[in-house]
Coordinates of C-alpha atoms in Angstrom, one line a residue:
X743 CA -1.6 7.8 -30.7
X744 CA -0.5 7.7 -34.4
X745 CA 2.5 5.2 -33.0
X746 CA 3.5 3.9 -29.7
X747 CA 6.7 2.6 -28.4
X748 CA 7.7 -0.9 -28.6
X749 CA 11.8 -1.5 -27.4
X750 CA 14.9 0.2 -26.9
X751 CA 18.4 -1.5 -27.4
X752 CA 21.9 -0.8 -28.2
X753 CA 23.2 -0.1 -32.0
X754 CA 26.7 -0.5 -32.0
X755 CA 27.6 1.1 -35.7
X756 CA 31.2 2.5 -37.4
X757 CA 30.1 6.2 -36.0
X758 CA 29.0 5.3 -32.3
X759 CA 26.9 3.3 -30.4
X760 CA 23.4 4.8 -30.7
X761 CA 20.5 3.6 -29.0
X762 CA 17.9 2.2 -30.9
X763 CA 14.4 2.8 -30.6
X764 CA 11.1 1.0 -32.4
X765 CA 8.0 2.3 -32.9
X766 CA 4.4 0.6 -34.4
X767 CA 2.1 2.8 -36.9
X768 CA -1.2 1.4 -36.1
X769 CA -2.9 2.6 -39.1
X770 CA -0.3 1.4 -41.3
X771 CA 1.7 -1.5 -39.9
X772 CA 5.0 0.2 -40.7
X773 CA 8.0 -0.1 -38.2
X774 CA 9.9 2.9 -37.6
X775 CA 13.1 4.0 -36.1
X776 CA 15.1 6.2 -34.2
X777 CA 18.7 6.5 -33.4
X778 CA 19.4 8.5 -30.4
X779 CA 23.0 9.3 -28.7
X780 CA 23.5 11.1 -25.4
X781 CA 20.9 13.2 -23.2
X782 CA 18.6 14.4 -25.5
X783 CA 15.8 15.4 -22.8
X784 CA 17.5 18.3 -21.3
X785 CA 16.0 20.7 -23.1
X786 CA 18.4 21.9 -25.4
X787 CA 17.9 21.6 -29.0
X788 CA 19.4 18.6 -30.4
X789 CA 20.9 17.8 -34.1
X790 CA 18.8 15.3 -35.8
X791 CA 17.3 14.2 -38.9
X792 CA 14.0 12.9 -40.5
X793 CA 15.1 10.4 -42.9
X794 CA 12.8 8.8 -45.0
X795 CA 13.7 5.0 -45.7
X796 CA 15.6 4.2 -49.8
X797 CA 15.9 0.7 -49.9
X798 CA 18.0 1.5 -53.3
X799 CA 20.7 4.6 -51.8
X800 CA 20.1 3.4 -48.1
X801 CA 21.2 -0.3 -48.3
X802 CA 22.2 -0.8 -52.0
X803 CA 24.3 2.2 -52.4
X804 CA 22.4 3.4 -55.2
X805 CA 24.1 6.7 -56.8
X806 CA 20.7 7.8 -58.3
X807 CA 19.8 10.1 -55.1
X808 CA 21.7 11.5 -52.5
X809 CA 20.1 9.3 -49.6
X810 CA 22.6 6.8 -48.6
X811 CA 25.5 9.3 -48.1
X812 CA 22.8 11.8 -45.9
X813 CA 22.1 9.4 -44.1
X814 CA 25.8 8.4 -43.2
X815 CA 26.4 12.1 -42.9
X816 CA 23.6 12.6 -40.8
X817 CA 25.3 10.0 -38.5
X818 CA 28.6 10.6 -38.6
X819 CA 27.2 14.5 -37.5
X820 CA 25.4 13.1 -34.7
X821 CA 28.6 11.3 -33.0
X822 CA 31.0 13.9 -33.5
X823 CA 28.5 16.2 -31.4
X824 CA 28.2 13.5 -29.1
X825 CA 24.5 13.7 -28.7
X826 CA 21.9 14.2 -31.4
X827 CA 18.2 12.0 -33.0
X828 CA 17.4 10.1 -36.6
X829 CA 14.3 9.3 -37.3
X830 CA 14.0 6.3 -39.5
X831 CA 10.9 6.4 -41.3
X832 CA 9.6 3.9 -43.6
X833 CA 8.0 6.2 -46.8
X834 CA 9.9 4.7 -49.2
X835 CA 10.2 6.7 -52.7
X836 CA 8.6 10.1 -51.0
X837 CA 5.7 8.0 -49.8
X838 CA 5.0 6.1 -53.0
X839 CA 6.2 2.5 -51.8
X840 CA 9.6 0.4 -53.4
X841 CA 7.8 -1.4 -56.5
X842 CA 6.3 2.1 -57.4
X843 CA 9.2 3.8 -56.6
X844 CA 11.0 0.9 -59.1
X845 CA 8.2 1.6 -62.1
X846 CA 9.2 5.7 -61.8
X847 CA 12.6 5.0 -62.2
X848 CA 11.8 3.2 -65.3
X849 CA 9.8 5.9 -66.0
X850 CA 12.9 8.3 -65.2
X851 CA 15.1 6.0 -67.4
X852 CA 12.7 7.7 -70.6
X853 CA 13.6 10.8 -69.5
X854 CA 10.9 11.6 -67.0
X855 CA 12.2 13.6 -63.8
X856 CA 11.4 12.6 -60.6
X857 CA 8.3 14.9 -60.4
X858 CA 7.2 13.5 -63.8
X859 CA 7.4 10.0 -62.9
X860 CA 5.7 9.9 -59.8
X861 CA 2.9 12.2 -61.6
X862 CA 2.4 9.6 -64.4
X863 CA 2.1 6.7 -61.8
X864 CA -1.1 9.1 -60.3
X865 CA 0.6 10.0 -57.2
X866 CA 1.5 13.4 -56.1
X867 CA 5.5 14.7 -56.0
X868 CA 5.8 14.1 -52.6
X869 CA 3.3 12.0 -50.4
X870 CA 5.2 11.7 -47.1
X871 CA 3.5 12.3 -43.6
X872 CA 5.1 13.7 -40.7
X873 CA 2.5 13.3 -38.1
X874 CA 4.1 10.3 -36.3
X875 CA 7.4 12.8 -35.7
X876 CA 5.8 14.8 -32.6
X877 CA 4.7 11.3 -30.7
X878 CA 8.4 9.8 -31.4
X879 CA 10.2 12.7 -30.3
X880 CA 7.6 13.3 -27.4
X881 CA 8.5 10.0 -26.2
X882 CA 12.5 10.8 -26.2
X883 CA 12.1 14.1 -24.2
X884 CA 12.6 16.0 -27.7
X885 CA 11.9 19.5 -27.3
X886 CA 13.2 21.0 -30.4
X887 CA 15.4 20.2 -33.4
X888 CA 18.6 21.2 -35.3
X889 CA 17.2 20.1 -38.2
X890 CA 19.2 18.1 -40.9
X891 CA 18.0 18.9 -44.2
X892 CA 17.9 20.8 -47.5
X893 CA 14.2 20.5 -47.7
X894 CA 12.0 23.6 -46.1
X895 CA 8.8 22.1 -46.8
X896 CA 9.9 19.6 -44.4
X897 CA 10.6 22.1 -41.4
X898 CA 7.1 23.9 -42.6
X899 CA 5.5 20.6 -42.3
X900 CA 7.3 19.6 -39.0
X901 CA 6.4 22.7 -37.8
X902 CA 2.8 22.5 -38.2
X903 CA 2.9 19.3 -36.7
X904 CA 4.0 21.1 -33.5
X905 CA 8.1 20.4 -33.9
X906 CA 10.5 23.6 -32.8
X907 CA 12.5 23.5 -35.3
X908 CA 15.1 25.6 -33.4
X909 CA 17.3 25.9 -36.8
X910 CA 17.8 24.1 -40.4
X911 CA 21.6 22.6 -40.8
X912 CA 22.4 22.2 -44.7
X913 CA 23.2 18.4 -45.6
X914 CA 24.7 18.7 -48.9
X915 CA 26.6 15.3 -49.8
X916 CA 26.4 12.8 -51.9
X917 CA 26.5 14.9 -55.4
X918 CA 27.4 12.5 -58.5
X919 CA 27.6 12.5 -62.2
X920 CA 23.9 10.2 -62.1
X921 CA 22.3 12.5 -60.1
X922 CA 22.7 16.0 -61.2
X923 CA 19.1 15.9 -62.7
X924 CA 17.6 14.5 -59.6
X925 CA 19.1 17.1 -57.4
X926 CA 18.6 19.9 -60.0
X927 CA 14.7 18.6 -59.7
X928 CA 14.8 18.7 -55.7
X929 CA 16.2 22.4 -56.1
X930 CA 13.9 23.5 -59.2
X931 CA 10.4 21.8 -58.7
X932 CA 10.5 20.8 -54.9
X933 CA 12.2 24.0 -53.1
X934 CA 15.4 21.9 -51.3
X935 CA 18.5 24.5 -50.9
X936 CA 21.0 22.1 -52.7
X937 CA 23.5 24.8 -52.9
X938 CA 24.4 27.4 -55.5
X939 CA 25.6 24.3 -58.7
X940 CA 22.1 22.6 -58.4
X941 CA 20.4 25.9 -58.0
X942 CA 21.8 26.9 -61.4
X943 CA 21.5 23.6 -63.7
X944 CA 17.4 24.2 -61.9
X945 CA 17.1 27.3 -63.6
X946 CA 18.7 26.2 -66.5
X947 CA 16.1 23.2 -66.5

């Protein structure tokens, strides 16, 4: 198994109280996460997400990406439905680590998009693996997904992992005056659906 279970406990939080789950990466040694509410083994599809850890928008409320407020939408989705999975997963900067993920924003600060910067630093736009999904939700009774997300390489990847993604639920939050290029270059370069204003300054690009 690409990760096995490790402890469950309760997450009180300003949205709901979600239970917690932690899981080991053996290959890796990275800790992972998910945030479940309600009965989410009775077959129905349930809302959730696949959100990748941002130290920087996560925790330091970094207006640079739209992470930290998905990730509070993602949330604040889940308890108003009552029922609903996040999966925390530690691939900082699209896979690229936090002190890589530092040297392409400096790299972004010379006017390098994200693409570009992670390019320069020899890695590839977006190294993130989804394999550990299937075990994590297998483990929570997870048949299939509303999926949270803007990104439909994500639900191809998911998929091919062997995920029913039962339906992709737009998360569009978190637009700001420092990241209209960033979300341009999700739309133009990495295929998200950001909606029609980032749509347009990407084919403007």
């Amino acid at each position: 198994m690409p990760v096995v279970f490790v402890a469950a406990s309760k997450l009180p939080t300003p949205f709901a109280e979600f239970t917690m789950h932690g899981f080991l990466e053996h290959a890796t040694g990275r800790e992972h996460l998910v945030l479940s509410l309600g009965d989410v083994s009775d077959g129905a599809p349930v809302l959730g997400r696949v959100h990748s850890e941002c130290l920087t928008g996560d925790a330091l409320f970094s207006q640079r990406c739209d992470c930290g407020s998905q990730l509070e939408a993602a949330l604040r989705a889940i308890a108003s439905e009552g029922r609903g999975v996040l999966l925390y997963l530690r691939q900082e900067g699209r896979g690229i680590g936090l002190l890589n993920k530092v040297r392409a924003y400096e790299l972004q600060d010379g006017g390098a998009d994200t693409v570009e910067a992670n390019e320069r630093l020899g890695f590839a736009a977006d190294q993130r693996d989804y394999a550990i999904c299937l075990p994590m939700l297998q483990h929570l009774g997870v048949d299939a997904l509303r999926l949270m997300t803007n990104n439909p390489r994500k639900v191809k990847a998911l998929t091919e992992m062997g995920i029913n993604v039962a339906e992709r639920v737009p998360l569009h939050t978190g637009h700001n005056p420092h990241n209209k290029l960033y979300l341009a270059t999700k739309a133009g370069k990495l295929g998200h659906m950001m909606g029609n204003e980032h749509q347009g300054e990407a084919d403007r690009a």
